[in-house]
Short mmCIF file of C-alpha atoms and ligand atoms in Angstrom, two decimals:
data_model
loop_
_atom_site.label_atom_id
_atom_site.label_comp_id
_atom_site.label_asym_id
_atom_site.label_seq_id
_atom_site.Cartn_x
_atom_site.Cartn_y
_atom_site.Cartn_z
CA MET M 1 195.86 53.57 107.24
CA THR M 2 195.34 57.05 108.69
CA THR M 3 192.91 59.63 107.36
CA PRO M 4 194.88 61.60 104.75
CA VAL M 5 193.09 64.90 105.21
CA ALA M 6 194.64 66.39 108.33
CA ALA M 7 196.96 69.37 108.19
CA THR M 8 200.56 68.32 108.91
CA PRO M 9 201.05 68.64 112.68
CA GLN M 10 203.48 71.40 113.73
CA ALA M 11 206.68 70.33 115.52
CA ALA M 12 206.12 71.26 119.19
CA PRO M 13 208.62 73.69 120.74
CA ALA M 14 210.60 72.23 123.68
CA ALA M 15 208.71 74.20 126.37
CA THR M 16 205.33 72.79 125.23
CA ALA M 17 206.54 69.29 124.40
CA GLN M 18 204.26 67.85 127.09
CA LYS M 19 201.12 69.25 125.46
CA ALA M 20 198.67 66.69 124.15
CA PRO M 21 198.50 66.66 120.32
CA ARG M 22 195.73 68.83 118.83
CA ARG M 23 192.52 66.80 118.44
CA ARG M 24 190.81 66.84 115.06
CA THR M 25 187.03 66.99 114.99
CA ALA M 26 184.66 66.05 112.18
CA LEU M 27 180.90 66.58 111.85
CA VAL M 28 179.06 63.92 109.85
CA THR M 29 175.38 64.15 108.90
CA GLY M 30 173.29 61.02 108.39
CA ALA M 31 175.81 59.16 110.53
CA THR M 32 173.77 56.24 111.88
CA ALA M 33 173.47 54.14 108.71
CA GLY M 34 175.12 53.31 105.41
CA ILE M 35 177.82 55.66 104.10
CA GLY M 36 177.59 58.14 107.00
CA LYS M 37 178.02 55.36 109.54
CA ALA M 38 181.04 54.06 107.61
CA PHE M 39 182.53 57.58 107.70
CA ALA M 40 182.00 57.76 111.47
CA VAL M 41 183.61 54.36 112.10
CA ARG M 42 186.56 55.08 109.82
CA LEU M 43 187.21 58.53 111.32
CA ALA M 44 186.90 57.24 114.89
CA ASN M 45 189.33 54.46 114.04
CA ASP M 46 191.73 57.13 112.78
CA GLY M 47 191.45 59.03 116.09
CA TRP M 48 189.04 61.82 115.11
CA ASP M 49 186.58 63.28 117.61
CA LEU M 50 183.11 63.37 116.13
CA VAL M 51 179.82 65.23 116.20
CA LEU M 52 177.23 63.00 114.57
CA VAL M 53 173.86 64.10 113.19
CA ALA M 54 170.69 62.09 112.51
CA ARG M 55 167.03 62.27 113.55
CA ASP M 56 166.65 59.09 115.60
CA ALA M 57 168.11 60.27 118.92
CA ALA M 58 168.12 56.88 120.66
CA ARG M 59 169.95 55.18 117.78
CA LEU M 60 172.40 58.09 117.59
CA ASP M 61 173.16 58.01 121.34
CA GLU M 62 173.77 54.27 121.27
CA PHE M 63 176.10 54.56 118.27
CA CYS M 64 178.07 57.44 119.84
CA GLN M 65 178.52 55.45 123.06
CA ALA M 66 179.76 52.43 121.10
CA LEU M 67 182.27 54.58 119.16
CA THR M 68 183.53 56.26 122.35
CA GLN M 69 184.04 52.92 124.06
CA THR M 70 185.62 51.15 121.09
CA TYR M 71 187.93 53.88 119.79
CA SER M 72 188.51 56.13 122.87
CA VAL M 73 187.40 59.23 120.97
CA ARG M 74 184.76 61.84 121.80
CA ALA M 75 181.62 61.03 119.78
CA THR M 76 178.85 63.53 120.47
CA PRO M 77 175.27 63.07 119.26
CA LEU M 78 173.44 66.01 117.71
CA SER M 79 169.91 64.96 116.92
CA ALA M 80 168.45 67.15 114.16
CA ASP M 81 166.04 66.86 111.25
CA LEU M 82 167.82 68.50 108.31
CA SER M 83 164.55 68.96 106.45
CA THR M 84 163.51 71.60 108.99
CA SER M 85 164.82 75.11 109.59
CA SER M 86 165.26 74.50 113.32
CA GLY M 87 167.18 71.27 112.64
CA VAL M 88 169.55 72.95 110.19
CA GLU M 89 169.99 75.95 112.52
CA SER M 90 171.10 73.72 115.41
CA VAL M 91 173.81 72.12 113.23
CA GLU M 92 174.86 75.50 111.81
CA ALA M 93 175.29 76.82 115.36
CA ARG M 94 177.50 73.87 116.23
CA LEU M 95 179.62 74.36 113.11
CA ARG M 96 180.19 78.01 114.03
CA GLU M 97 181.12 77.41 117.66
CA GLU M 98 183.71 74.65 117.20
CA ALA M 99 186.80 74.37 114.97
CA PHE M 100 185.87 71.47 112.70
CA GLU M 101 188.58 70.10 110.42
CA LEU M 102 186.09 68.08 108.38
CA LEU M 103 182.38 68.36 107.52
CA VAL M 104 180.70 65.45 105.75
CA ASN M 105 177.34 66.47 104.28
CA ASN M 106 176.08 62.93 103.80
CA ALA M 107 172.38 62.80 104.79
CA GLY M 108 170.22 62.40 101.72
CA LEU M 109 167.26 60.52 100.30
CA SER M 110 165.44 59.50 97.17
CA LEU M 111 161.75 59.12 96.37
CA ASN M 112 160.14 56.17 94.69
CA THR M 113 157.48 58.34 93.11
CA PRO M 114 157.77 59.89 89.63
CA PHE M 115 157.48 63.66 89.47
CA LEU M 116 153.96 63.68 87.99
CA LYS M 117 152.68 61.51 90.84
CA SER M 118 154.56 62.92 93.79
CA SER M 119 153.28 65.75 95.93
CA VAL M 120 155.06 69.07 95.99
CA GLU M 121 155.68 68.45 99.71
CA GLN M 122 157.60 65.24 98.91
CA GLU M 123 159.72 67.03 96.32
CA GLU M 124 160.41 69.92 98.70
CA TYR M 125 161.36 67.45 101.42
CA LEU M 126 163.93 65.82 99.12
CA LEU M 127 165.37 69.18 98.09
CA SER M 128 165.49 70.44 101.67
CA VAL M 129 167.77 67.58 102.77
CA ASN M 130 169.72 66.89 99.54
CA VAL M 131 170.31 70.52 98.53
CA HIS M 132 169.21 73.15 101.03
CA ALA M 133 170.88 71.62 104.11
CA VAL M 134 174.10 70.96 102.14
CA MET M 135 174.28 74.61 101.08
CA ARG M 136 173.53 75.96 104.56
CA LEU M 137 175.93 73.71 106.46
CA THR M 138 178.71 74.41 103.94
CA HIS M 139 178.00 78.12 104.32
CA ALA M 140 178.21 77.84 108.11
CA ALA M 141 181.43 75.78 108.15
CA LEU M 142 183.53 77.63 105.58
CA PRO M 143 184.27 80.99 107.27
CA GLY M 144 186.02 79.31 110.24
CA MET M 145 187.94 76.96 107.93
CA VAL M 146 189.04 79.87 105.74
CA THR M 147 190.18 81.88 108.78
CA ARG M 148 192.14 78.89 110.10
CA ARG M 149 193.42 78.21 106.56
CA SER M 150 192.58 74.56 107.12
CA GLY M 151 189.50 72.44 106.55
CA ASN M 152 187.78 69.86 104.39
CA ILE M 153 184.21 69.39 103.22
CA ILE M 154 182.88 66.21 101.62
CA ASN M 155 179.45 66.57 100.02
CA VAL M 156 177.90 63.23 99.18
CA SER M 157 176.41 63.27 95.68
CA SER M 158 175.84 60.23 93.42
CA VAL M 159 176.73 58.86 89.97
CA ALA M 160 173.10 59.75 89.26
CA GLY M 161 174.19 63.38 89.33
CA PHE M 162 176.10 63.06 86.06
CA ALA M 163 173.10 62.65 83.74
CA ALA M 164 169.29 62.45 83.68
CA THR M 165 169.21 58.65 83.74
CA MET M 166 166.17 58.40 86.03
CA PRO M 167 163.31 59.97 84.09
CA GLY M 168 160.78 61.77 86.24
CA SER M 169 162.93 61.96 89.34
CA THR M 170 164.22 65.03 91.17
CA TYR M 171 166.99 62.97 92.77
CA PRO M 172 169.58 63.20 89.93
CA ALA M 173 168.98 66.94 89.66
CA SER M 174 169.60 67.35 93.38
CA LYS M 175 172.83 65.36 93.11
CA ALA M 176 173.94 67.27 89.98
CA TRP M 177 173.54 70.41 92.06
CA VAL M 178 175.79 68.91 94.77
CA ILE M 179 178.53 68.15 92.20
CA HIS M 180 178.48 71.60 90.60
CA PHE M 181 178.12 73.39 93.93
CA SER M 182 181.06 71.50 95.46
CA GLU M 183 183.32 72.07 92.45
CA SER M 184 182.40 75.74 92.29
CA VAL M 185 182.83 76.45 96.01
CA GLY M 186 185.96 74.29 96.07
CA LEU M 187 187.53 76.50 93.39
CA SER M 188 186.87 79.61 95.44
CA VAL M 189 188.25 78.32 98.76
CA ALA M 190 191.27 76.31 97.54
CA ARG M 191 193.53 79.37 97.85
CA HIS M 192 192.53 79.57 101.55
CA GLY M 193 193.78 76.05 102.24
CA VAL M 194 190.28 74.48 102.26
CA LYS M 195 189.31 71.43 100.18
CA VAL M 196 185.82 70.55 98.95
CA LEU M 197 185.04 67.14 97.45
CA ALA M 198 181.89 65.83 95.75
CA LEU M 199 181.65 62.11 96.54
CA CYS M 200 179.67 60.28 93.82
CA PRO M 201 179.00 56.64 94.73
CA GLY M 202 177.02 54.13 92.72
CA PHE M 203 174.70 51.59 94.36
CA THR M 204 175.95 51.13 97.91
CA ARG M 205 174.65 48.67 100.51
CA SER M 206 172.74 50.75 103.07
CA GLU M 207 169.19 51.56 104.18
CA PHE M 208 168.77 54.10 101.38
CA HIS M 209 166.65 52.05 98.94
CA SER M 210 164.48 50.33 101.54
CA ARG M 211 163.70 53.70 103.15
CA ALA M 212 162.47 54.97 99.76
CA GLY M 213 160.60 51.71 99.09
CA ILE M 214 162.72 51.00 96.01
CA ASP M 215 162.93 47.30 95.11
CA MET M 216 166.57 46.53 94.30
CA SER M 217 166.18 42.74 94.15
CA LYS M 218 166.94 42.72 90.39
CA THR M 219 170.15 44.71 90.75
CA PRO M 220 173.10 42.38 90.12
CA ASN M 221 175.55 41.81 92.97
CA TRP M 222 178.53 43.08 91.01
CA LEU M 223 177.02 46.58 90.87
CA TRP M 224 176.97 46.97 94.65
CA LEU M 225 179.61 48.87 96.57
CA GLN M 226 180.39 48.47 100.27
CA ALA M 227 180.16 51.68 102.32
CA PRO M 228 183.66 51.35 103.92
CA ASN M 229 185.21 51.11 100.42
CA VAL M 230 183.29 54.22 99.34
CA VAL M 231 184.65 56.09 102.36
CA ASP M 232 188.19 54.87 101.71
CA ALA M 233 188.04 56.10 98.09
CA ALA M 234 186.67 59.47 99.20
CA LEU M 235 189.40 60.07 101.77
CA LYS M 236 192.10 59.03 99.30
CA ASP M 237 190.73 61.39 96.63
CA LEU M 238 190.41 64.20 99.16
CA GLY M 239 194.03 63.62 100.19
CA LYS M 240 195.05 63.88 96.52
CA GLY M 241 193.26 67.22 96.23
CA ARG M 242 190.62 65.95 93.79
CA SER M 243 187.27 67.75 93.59
CA VAL M 244 185.17 64.75 92.50
CA SER M 245 185.43 61.15 93.71
CA VAL M 246 183.76 58.22 91.92
CA PRO M 247 184.52 55.04 93.92
CA GLY M 248 185.11 51.77 92.03
CA TRP M 249 186.44 51.25 88.49
CA LYS M 250 183.05 50.06 87.16
CA TYR M 251 181.42 53.32 88.13
CA LYS M 252 184.37 55.32 86.79
CA VAL M 253 183.70 53.66 83.41
CA LEU M 254 179.96 54.31 83.72
CA VAL M 255 180.52 57.98 84.53
CA GLY M 256 182.86 58.26 81.52
CA PHE M 257 180.02 56.82 79.42
CA MET M 258 177.47 59.20 80.93
CA ARG M 259 179.66 62.22 80.32
CA HIS M 260 180.62 61.44 76.72
CA THR M 261 177.59 59.66 75.24
CA PRO M 262 175.33 61.76 72.99
CA THR M 263 172.24 62.90 74.91
CA ARG M 264 169.82 61.18 72.51
CA LEU M 265 171.45 57.79 73.11
CA LEU M 266 171.63 58.40 76.85
CA ARG M 267 167.91 59.20 76.95
CA ARG M 268 167.07 55.94 75.18
CA PHE M 269 169.26 54.02 77.63
CA ALA M 270 167.64 55.75 80.60
CA ARG M 271 164.13 54.92 79.50
CA THR M 272 165.01 51.27 78.80
CA ALA M 273 166.68 50.91 82.20
CA ARG M 274 163.63 52.37 83.92
CA VAL M 275 161.28 49.98 82.11
CA ARG M 276 163.54 46.98 82.85
CA THR M 277 163.58 47.73 86.56
CA GLY M 278 159.79 48.03 86.54
CA ARG M 279 159.92 51.66 87.60
CA ASP M 280 158.55 53.32 84.49
CA THR M 281 155.29 54.31 86.10
CA GLU M 282 155.29 57.61 84.23
N1 LIG G 301 173.11 53.92 99.00
C1 LIG G 301 173.29 54.22 97.73
O1 LIG G 301 173.17 53.37 96.81
C2 LIG G 301 173.73 55.63 97.37
C3 LIG G 301 174.24 55.85 96.08
C4 LIG G 301 174.64 57.11 95.72
C5 LIG G 301 174.56 58.15 96.64
N2 LIG G 301 174.05 57.92 97.86
C6 LIG G 301 173.98 59.07 98.79
O2 LIG G 301 174.69 58.75 99.96
C7 LIG G 301 174.15 59.47 101.08
C8 LIG G 301 173.94 58.50 102.22
O3 LIG G 301 173.07 57.50 101.78
P1 LIG G 301 172.98 56.09 102.50
O4 LIG G 301 172.77 55.10 101.43
O5 LIG G 301 174.08 55.89 103.47
O6 LIG G 301 171.57 56.30 103.28
P2 LIG G 301 170.91 55.53 104.52
O7 LIG G 301 171.54 54.20 104.76
O8 LIG G 301 169.44 55.59 104.26
O9 LIG G 301 171.27 56.48 105.78
C9 LIG G 301 170.70 57.76 105.84
C10 LIG G 301 171.23 58.47 107.10
O10 LIG G 301 170.77 59.82 107.04
C11 LIG G 301 169.96 60.10 108.20
N3 LIG G 301 168.88 60.98 107.76
C12 LIG G 301 167.90 60.71 106.86
N4 LIG G 301 167.07 61.76 106.74
C13 LIG G 301 167.56 62.72 107.58
C14 LIG G 301 167.10 64.02 107.92
N5 LIG G 301 165.99 64.56 107.40
N6 LIG G 301 167.82 64.73 108.82
C15 LIG G 301 168.95 64.20 109.38
N7 LIG G 301 169.40 62.98 109.10
C16 LIG G 301 168.70 62.24 108.21
C17 LIG G 301 169.48 58.73 108.69
O11 LIG G 301 169.21 58.68 110.08
P3 LIG G 301 167.75 59.08 110.69
O12 LIG G 301 166.73 58.31 109.91
O13 LIG G 301 167.82 58.72 112.14
O14 LIG G 301 167.62 60.56 110.50
C18 LIG G 301 170.72 57.89 108.39
O15 LIG G 301 171.69 58.08 109.40
C19 LIG G 301 172.88 60.14 100.56
O16 LIG G 301 173.15 61.50 100.29
C20 LIG G 301 172.57 59.40 99.27
O17 LIG G 301 171.87 60.21 98.35
C21 LIG G 301 173.63 56.69 98.27
#
């Protein structure tokens, strides 16, 4: 199946019939693992050229070479740390100089430390990648998309963004920001032919939890999503013009519960879940 987000190609006039079809380019952050990697593979398979962002330059180079060889697309590495100003600036510059049809703000992280025990540096680090970089890269990409009257932005949030179900963690707040930001900006740019989607996955197999040092061994198998399925759901929902995508029917039910359950009951559920998973350290 092809990626359903491209603008419909124009019929070529006879004199230019020999011209190669216009190439579509996407920029994906956090593209070397998990959901970002699945985006890169899927888009390359659909014929997109790519600019891929992550910190580990050697891993990024190797992945870009593999994509170029396997799918005959241009996959360009852009090594940058999105928690730093210089890292964000280098990606912003790239977004301004090239006509991207799609930006996927995917890079993000969680902490395994409750708010009362974490340092302010750790909390700022989380917010710099999960919130600050998302805002800045969206801000850099939109003017060109609006001028071209064509473009798509997928901001990766989480089901955790729908309610405070992880007491003492900044993560759900950062992801709630991504949902509201995406919906709000999406409303303002829709009339310019630009789509913005908040992608809200549940537990997805990736490096995310091990990086944070979160033990997921007690999480039942049936709760896990596979990254390629998450990407497929996101692209389908983007194609349908939706502003929020929750992959998988189980998580759609859960989000319905989170949105409509009285806050007092939700708080009790959150605390119990935290104790059961052995993470109620505060
Ligand atoms: N996995 C889940 O269960 C789950 C559920 C809901 C939402 N999400 C969200 O989905 C997104 C992707 O998560 P994932 O599970 O795919 O994570 P992952 O497997 O840990 O991959 C993270 C990717 O981001 C890059 N990255 C990390 N920090 C970065 C930084 N400071 N600057 C630039 N790149 C950075 C990593 O490469 P380098 O280390 O080389 O930089 C890697 O490519 C995140 O926003 C996460 O919050 C995940």
